[in-house]
Tab-separated table of C-alpha atoms in Angstrom:
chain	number	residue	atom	x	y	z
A	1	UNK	CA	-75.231	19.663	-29.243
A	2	UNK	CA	-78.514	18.438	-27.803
A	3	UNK	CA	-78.448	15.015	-26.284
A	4	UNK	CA	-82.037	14.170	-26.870
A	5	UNK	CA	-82.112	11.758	-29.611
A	6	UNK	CA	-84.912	10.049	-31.588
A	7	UNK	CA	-83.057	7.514	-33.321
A	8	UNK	CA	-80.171	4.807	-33.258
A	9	UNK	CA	-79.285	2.184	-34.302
A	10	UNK	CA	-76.598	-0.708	-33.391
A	11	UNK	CA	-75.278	-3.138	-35.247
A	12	UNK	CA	-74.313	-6.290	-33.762
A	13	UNK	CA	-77.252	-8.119	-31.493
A	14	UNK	CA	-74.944	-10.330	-29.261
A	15	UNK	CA	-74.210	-9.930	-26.463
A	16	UNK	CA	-72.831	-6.227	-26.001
A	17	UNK	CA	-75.349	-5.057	-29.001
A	18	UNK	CA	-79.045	-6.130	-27.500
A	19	UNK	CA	-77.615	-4.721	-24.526
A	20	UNK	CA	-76.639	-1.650	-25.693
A	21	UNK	CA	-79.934	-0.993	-27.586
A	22	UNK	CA	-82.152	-2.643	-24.630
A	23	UNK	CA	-80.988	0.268	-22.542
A	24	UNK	CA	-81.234	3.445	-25.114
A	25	UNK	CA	-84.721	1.524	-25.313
A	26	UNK	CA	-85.200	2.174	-21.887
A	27	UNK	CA	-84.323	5.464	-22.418
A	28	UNK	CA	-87.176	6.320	-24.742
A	29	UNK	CA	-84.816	6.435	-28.035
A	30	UNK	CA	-85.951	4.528	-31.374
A	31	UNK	CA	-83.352	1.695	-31.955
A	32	UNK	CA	-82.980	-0.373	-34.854
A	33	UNK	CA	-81.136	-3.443	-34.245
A	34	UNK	CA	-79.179	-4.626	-37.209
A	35	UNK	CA	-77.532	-8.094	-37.761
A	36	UNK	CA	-77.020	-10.609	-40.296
A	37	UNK	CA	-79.690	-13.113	-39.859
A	38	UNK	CA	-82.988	-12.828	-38.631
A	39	UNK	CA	-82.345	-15.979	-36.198
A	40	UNK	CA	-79.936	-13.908	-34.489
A	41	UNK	CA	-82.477	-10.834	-33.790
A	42	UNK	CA	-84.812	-12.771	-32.453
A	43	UNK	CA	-82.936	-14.334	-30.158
A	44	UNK	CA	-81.784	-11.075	-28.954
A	45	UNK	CA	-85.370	-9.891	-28.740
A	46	UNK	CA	-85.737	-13.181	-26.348
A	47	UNK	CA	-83.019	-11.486	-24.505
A	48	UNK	CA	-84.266	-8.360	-24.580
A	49	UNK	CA	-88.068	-9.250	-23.040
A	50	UNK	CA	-86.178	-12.499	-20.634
A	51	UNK	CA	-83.985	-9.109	-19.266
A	52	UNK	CA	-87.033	-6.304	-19.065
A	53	UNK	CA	-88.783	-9.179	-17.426
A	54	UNK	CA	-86.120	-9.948	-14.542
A	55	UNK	CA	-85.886	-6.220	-14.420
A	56	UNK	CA	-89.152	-6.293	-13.499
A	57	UNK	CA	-89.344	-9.124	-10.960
A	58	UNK	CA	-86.221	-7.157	-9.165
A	59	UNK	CA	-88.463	-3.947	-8.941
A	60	UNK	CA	-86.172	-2.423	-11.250
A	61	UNK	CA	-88.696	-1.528	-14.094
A	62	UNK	CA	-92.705	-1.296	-13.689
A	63	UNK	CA	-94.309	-3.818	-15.431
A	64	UNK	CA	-96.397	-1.858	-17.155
A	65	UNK	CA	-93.340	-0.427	-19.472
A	66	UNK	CA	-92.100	-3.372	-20.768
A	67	UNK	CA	-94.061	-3.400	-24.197
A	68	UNK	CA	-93.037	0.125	-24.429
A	69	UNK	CA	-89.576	-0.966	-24.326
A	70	UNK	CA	-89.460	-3.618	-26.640
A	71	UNK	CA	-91.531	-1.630	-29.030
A	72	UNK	CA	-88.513	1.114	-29.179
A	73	UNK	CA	-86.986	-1.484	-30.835
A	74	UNK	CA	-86.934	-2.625	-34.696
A	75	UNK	CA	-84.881	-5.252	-36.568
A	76	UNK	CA	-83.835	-5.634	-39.485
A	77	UNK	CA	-80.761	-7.750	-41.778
A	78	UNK	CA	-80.553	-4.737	-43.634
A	79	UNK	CA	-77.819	-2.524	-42.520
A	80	UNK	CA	-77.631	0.491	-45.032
A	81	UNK	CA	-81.105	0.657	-45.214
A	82	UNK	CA	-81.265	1.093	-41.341
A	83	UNK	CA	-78.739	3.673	-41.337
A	84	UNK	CA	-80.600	6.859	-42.412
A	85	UNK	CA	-82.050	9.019	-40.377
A	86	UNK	CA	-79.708	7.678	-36.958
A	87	UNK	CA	-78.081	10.054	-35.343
A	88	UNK	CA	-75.619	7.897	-32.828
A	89	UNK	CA	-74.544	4.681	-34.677
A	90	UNK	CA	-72.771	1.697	-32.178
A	91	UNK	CA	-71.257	-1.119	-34.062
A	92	UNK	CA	-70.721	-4.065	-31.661
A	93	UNK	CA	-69.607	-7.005	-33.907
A	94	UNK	CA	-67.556	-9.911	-33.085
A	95	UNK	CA	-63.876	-8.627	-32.485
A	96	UNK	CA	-62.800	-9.081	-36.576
A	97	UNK	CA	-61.246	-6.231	-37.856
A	98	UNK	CA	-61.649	-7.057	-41.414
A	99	UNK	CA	-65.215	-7.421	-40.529
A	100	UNK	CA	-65.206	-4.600	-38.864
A	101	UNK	CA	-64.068	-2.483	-41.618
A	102	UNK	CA	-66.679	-3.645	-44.462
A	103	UNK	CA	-69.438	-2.270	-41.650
A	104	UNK	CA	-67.859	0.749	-41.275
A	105	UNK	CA	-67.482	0.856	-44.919
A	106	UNK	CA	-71.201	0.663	-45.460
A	107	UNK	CA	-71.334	3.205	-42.479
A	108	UNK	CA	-69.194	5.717	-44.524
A	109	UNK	CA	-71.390	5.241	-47.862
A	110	UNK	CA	-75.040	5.359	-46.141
A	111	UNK	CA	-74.948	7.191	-42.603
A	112	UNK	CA	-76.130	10.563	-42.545
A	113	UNK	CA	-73.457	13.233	-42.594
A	114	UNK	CA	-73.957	14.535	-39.346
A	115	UNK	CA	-74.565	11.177	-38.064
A	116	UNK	CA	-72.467	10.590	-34.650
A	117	UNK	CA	-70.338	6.806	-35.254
A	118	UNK	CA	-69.409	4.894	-32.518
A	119	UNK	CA	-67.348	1.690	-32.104
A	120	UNK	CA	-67.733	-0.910	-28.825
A	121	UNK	CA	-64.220	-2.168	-29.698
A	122	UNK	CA	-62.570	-3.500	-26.754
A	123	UNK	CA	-58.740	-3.334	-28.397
A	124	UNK	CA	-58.839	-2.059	-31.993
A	125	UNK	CA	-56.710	1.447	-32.703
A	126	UNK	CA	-59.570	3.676	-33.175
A	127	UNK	CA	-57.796	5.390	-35.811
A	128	UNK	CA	-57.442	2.233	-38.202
A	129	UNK	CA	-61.654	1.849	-38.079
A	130	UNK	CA	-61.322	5.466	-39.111
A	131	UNK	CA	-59.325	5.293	-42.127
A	132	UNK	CA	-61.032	5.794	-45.142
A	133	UNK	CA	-64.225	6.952	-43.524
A	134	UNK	CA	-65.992	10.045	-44.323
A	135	UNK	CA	-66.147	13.072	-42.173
A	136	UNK	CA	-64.061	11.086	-39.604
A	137	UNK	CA	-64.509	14.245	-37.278
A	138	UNK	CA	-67.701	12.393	-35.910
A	139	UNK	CA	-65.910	8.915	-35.051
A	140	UNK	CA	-65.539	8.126	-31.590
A	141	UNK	CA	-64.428	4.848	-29.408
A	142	UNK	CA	-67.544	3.774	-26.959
A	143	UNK	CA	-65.723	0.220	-24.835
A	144	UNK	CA	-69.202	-0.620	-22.854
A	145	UNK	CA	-68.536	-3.318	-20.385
A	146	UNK	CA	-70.821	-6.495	-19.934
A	147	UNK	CA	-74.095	-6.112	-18.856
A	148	UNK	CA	-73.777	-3.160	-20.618
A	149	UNK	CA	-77.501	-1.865	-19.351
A	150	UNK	CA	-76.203	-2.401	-15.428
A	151	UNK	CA	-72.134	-2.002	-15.439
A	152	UNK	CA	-71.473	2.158	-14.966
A	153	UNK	CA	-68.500	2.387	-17.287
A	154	UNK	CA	-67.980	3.386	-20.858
A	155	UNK	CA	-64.695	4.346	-21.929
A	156	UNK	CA	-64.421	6.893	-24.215
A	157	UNK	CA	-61.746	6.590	-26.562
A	158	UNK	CA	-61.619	9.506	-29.683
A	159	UNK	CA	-60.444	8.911	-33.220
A	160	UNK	CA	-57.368	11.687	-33.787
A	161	UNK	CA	-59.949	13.661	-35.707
A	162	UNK	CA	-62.775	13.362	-33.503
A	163	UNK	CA	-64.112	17.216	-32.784
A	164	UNK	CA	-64.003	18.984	-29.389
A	165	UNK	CA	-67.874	19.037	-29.710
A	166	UNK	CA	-68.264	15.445	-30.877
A	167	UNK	CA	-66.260	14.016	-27.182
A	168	UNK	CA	-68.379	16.484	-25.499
A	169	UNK	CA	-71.732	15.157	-27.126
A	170	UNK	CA	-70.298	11.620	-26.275
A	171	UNK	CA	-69.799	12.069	-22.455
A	172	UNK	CA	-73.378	13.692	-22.165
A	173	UNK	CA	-75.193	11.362	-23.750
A	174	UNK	CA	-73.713	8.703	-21.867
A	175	UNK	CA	-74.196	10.481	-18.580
A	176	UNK	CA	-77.927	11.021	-19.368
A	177	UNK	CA	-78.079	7.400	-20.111
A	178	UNK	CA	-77.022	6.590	-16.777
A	179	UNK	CA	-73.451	5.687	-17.301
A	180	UNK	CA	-69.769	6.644	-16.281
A	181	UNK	CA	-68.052	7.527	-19.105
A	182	UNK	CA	-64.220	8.200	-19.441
A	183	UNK	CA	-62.250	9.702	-21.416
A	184	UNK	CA	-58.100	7.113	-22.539
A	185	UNK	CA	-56.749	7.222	-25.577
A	186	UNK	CA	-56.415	4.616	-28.181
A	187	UNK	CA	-54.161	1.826	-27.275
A	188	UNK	CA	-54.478	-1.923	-27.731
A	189	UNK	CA	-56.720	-2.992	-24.732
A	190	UNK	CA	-57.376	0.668	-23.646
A	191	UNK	CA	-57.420	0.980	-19.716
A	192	UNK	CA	-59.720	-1.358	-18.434
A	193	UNK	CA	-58.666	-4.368	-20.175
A	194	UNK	CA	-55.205	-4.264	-19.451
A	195	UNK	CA	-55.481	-4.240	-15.892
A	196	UNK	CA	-58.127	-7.303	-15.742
A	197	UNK	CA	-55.923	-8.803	-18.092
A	198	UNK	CA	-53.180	-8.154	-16.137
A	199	UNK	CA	-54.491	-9.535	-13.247
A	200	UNK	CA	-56.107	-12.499	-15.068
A	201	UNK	CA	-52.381	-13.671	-16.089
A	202	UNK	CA	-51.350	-13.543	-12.026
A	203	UNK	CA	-54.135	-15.470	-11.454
A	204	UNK	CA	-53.715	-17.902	-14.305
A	205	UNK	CA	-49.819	-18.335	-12.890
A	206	UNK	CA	-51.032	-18.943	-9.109
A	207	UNK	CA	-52.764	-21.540	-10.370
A	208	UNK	CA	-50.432	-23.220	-12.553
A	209	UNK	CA	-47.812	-22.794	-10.053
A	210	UNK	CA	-50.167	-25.083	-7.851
A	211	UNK	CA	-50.331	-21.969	-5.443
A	212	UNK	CA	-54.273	-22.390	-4.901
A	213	UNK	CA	-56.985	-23.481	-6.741
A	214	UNK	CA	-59.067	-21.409	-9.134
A	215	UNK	CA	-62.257	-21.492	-6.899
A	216	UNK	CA	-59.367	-20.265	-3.764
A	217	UNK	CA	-58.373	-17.600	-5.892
A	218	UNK	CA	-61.732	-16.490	-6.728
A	219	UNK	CA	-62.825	-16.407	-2.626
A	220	UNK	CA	-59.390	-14.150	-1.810
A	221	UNK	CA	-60.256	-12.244	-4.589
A	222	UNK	CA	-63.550	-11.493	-3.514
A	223	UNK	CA	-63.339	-11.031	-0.010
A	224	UNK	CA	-59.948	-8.767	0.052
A	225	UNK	CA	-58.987	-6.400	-2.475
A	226	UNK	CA	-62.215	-7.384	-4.828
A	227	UNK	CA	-64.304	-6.107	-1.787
A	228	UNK	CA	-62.529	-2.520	-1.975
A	229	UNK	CA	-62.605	-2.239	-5.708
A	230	UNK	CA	-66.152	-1.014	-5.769
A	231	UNK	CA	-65.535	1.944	-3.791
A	232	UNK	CA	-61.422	3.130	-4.320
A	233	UNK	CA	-59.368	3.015	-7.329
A	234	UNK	CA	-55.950	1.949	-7.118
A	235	UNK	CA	-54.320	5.193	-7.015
A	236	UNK	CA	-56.751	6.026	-4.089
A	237	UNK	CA	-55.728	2.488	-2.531
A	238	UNK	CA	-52.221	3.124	-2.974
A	239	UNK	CA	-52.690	6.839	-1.469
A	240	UNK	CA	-54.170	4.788	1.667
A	241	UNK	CA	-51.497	2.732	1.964
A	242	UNK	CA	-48.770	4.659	1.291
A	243	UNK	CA	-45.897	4.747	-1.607
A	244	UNK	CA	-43.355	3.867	0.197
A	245	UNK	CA	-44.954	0.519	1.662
A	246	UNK	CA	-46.227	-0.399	-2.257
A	247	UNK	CA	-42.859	0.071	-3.384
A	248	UNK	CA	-40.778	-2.035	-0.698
A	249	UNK	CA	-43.554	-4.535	-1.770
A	250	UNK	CA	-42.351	-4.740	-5.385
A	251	UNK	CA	-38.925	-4.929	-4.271
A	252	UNK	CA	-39.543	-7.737	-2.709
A	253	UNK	CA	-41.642	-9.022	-5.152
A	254	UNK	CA	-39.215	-8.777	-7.817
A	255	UNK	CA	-36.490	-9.973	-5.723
A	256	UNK	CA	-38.201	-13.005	-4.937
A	257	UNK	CA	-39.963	-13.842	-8.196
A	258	UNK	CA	-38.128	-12.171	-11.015
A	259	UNK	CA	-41.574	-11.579	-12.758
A	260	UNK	CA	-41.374	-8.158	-15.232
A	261	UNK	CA	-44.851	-7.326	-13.447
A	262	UNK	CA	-43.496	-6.921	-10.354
A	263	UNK	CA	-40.247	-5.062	-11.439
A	264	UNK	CA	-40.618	-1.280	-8.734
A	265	UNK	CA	-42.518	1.177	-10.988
A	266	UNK	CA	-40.691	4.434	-11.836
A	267	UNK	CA	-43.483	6.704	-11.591
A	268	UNK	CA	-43.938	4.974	-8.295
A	269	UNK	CA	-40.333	5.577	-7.146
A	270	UNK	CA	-40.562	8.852	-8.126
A	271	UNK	CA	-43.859	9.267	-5.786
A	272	UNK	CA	-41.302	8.383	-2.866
A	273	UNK	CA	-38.261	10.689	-3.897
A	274	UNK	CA	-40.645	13.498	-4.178
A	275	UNK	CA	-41.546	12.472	-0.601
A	276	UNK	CA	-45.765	12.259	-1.576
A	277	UNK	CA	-46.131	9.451	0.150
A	278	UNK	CA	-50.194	9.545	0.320
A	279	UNK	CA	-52.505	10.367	3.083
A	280	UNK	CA	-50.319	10.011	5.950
A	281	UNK	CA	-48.442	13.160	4.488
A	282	UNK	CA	-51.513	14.568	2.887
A	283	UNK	CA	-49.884	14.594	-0.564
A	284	UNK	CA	-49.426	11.548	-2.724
A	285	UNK	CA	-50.897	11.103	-6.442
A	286	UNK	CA	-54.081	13.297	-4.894
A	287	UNK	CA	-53.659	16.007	-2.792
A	288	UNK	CA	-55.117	16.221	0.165
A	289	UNK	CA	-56.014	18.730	2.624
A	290	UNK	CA	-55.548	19.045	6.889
A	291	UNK	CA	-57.695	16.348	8.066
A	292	UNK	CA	-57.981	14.082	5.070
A	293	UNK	CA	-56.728	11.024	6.740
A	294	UNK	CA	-59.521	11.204	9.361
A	295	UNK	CA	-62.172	12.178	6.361
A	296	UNK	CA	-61.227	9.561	4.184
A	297	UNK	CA	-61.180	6.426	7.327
A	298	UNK	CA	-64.656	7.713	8.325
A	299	UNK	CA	-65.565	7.596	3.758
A	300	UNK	CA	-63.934	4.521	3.513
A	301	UNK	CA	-65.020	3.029	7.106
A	302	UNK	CA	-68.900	3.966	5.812
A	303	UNK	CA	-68.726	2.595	2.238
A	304	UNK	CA	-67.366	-0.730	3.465
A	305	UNK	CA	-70.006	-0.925	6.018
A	306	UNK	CA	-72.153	-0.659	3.596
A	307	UNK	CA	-70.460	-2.900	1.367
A	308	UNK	CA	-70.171	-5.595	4.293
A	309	UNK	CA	-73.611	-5.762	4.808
A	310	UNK	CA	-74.780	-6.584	0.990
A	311	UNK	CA	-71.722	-9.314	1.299
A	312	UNK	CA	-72.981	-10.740	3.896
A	313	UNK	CA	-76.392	-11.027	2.182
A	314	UNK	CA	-74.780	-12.837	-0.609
A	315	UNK	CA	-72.124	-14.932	1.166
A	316	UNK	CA	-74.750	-16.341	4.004
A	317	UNK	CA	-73.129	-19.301	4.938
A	318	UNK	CA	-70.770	-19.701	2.046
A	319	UNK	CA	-68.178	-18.206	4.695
């Protein structure tokens, strides 16, 4: 399937939709934006031109390319006469899924057949937007993440019935539109979510528990394992680190403050049995090679440099 598109359309002009069609804008792709009242499209075409405009001033876009931009763009109240003729379709509407289903209703009555139809739900089962909906072959989860035309990740989330050749489509397009899209599967709160969430509730706790204040959590956050986040995962942080060490942690953890959350993992557990303990024994949930531990302090060493440097641009004398 060819990635080049001419048009799309997305339905939903807050503020995940003007986002979304700001950057396929960008891109050179006809957009139609779609919502219910024309007060809301033009305030996301204030959005729009306020964002190409800051772009601009950042040296991020040339000047000269911002009326192109915007006039990539269309908008209209009227959603099934927007629909033909788009070949990838985002709905980003408020997080209703009765809503939800009367546009995807109209989707399944007036889209082309071939037409590819995307959802930026951020918990809904996939599936359930599915039911009822022709050809459901060509439905597929796309979760952006806000600013949708900066932040790298999409997660790609497939309906049951999505086609080998539809997911492939998906994660091209994406790429050539300059994101990082990955492949879950369809679970309440997907990947992403659930771990800020989870980490949102901690937070929420240490501050009820009169532990610090939201503006210290914030600073620790930012300065410790905030700072790494950009550049390793947490499997790759745990790999540094070791197993063992993360799960005499949660031990203690759990000992101590009898949260669920903290209770020792068993896939964790079984990382220590096993005896992959991370990089100090080469193996752990990566494999690595002889002289990965060195490799990996000199990555790590030069990312955070790197890192430290733009923090200490931003932080000045906020330290």
């Amino acid at each position: 399937m060819d990635t080049q598109i001419e048009k799309a359309l997305v339905v939903g002009s807050g503020v995940m939709g003007h986002g979304i069609c700001q950057l396929m804008a960008q891109k050179g792709i006809k957009v139609s934006l779609v919502d219910i009242k024309d007060e809301l499209l033009q305030q996301a075409r204030g959005w729009i031109k306020d964002n190409l405009d800051f772009m601009v001033t950042l040296g991020e876009l040339p000047a000269d390319q911002v009326e192109a931009v915007l006039g990539n763009i269309d908008y209209s109240t009227d959603l099934a006469a927007s629909l033909p003729g788009a070949k990838f379709v985002v709905e980003a509407i408020t997080e209703d899924f009765g809503i939800k289903q009367k546009v995807w209703k109209v989707f399944s009555e007036h889209a082309d057949q071939d037409a590819i139809l995307a959802s930026n739900t951020s918990s809904y089962d996939i599936n359930a937007l599915a039911e009822g909906v022709a050809n459901p072959e060509r439905i597929i989860g796309t979760h952006w993440f806000h600013p949708p035309p900066i932040t790298p990740c999409v997660e790609v989330i497939p309906c049951d019935a999505a086609s080998k050749e539809l997911i492939a489509w998906t994660l091209d397009f994406l790429t050539w539109l300059g994101k990082v899209p990955t492949l879950c599967k369809s679970s309440p709160g997907f990947v992403a979510n659930r771990i800020q969430l989870a980490m949102a509730k901690e937070a929420l706790a240490l501050v009820e528990e009169g532990l610090a204040t939201p503006e210290e959590v914030d600073r620790i956050v930012k300065t410790s394992f905030g700072f790494r986040l950009g550049a390793f995962g947490p499997f790759e942080i745990m790999d540094q680190a070791g197993a063992d060490t993360y799960n005499s942690v949660y031990e203690y953890l759990y000992a101590k403050l009898g949260k669920e959350h903290f209770k020792p993992s068993k896939l964790l557990a079984e990382q220590v049995e096993k005896g992959r303990l991370g990089l100090k024994v080469s193996a752990g949930f990566y494999d690595y090679g002889p002289g990965a531990a060195d490799a990996m302090r000199r990555e790590r060493d030069t990312k955070f440099y790197a890192r430290l440097k733009m923090f200490n641009q931003e932080w000045g004398d906020k330290k």
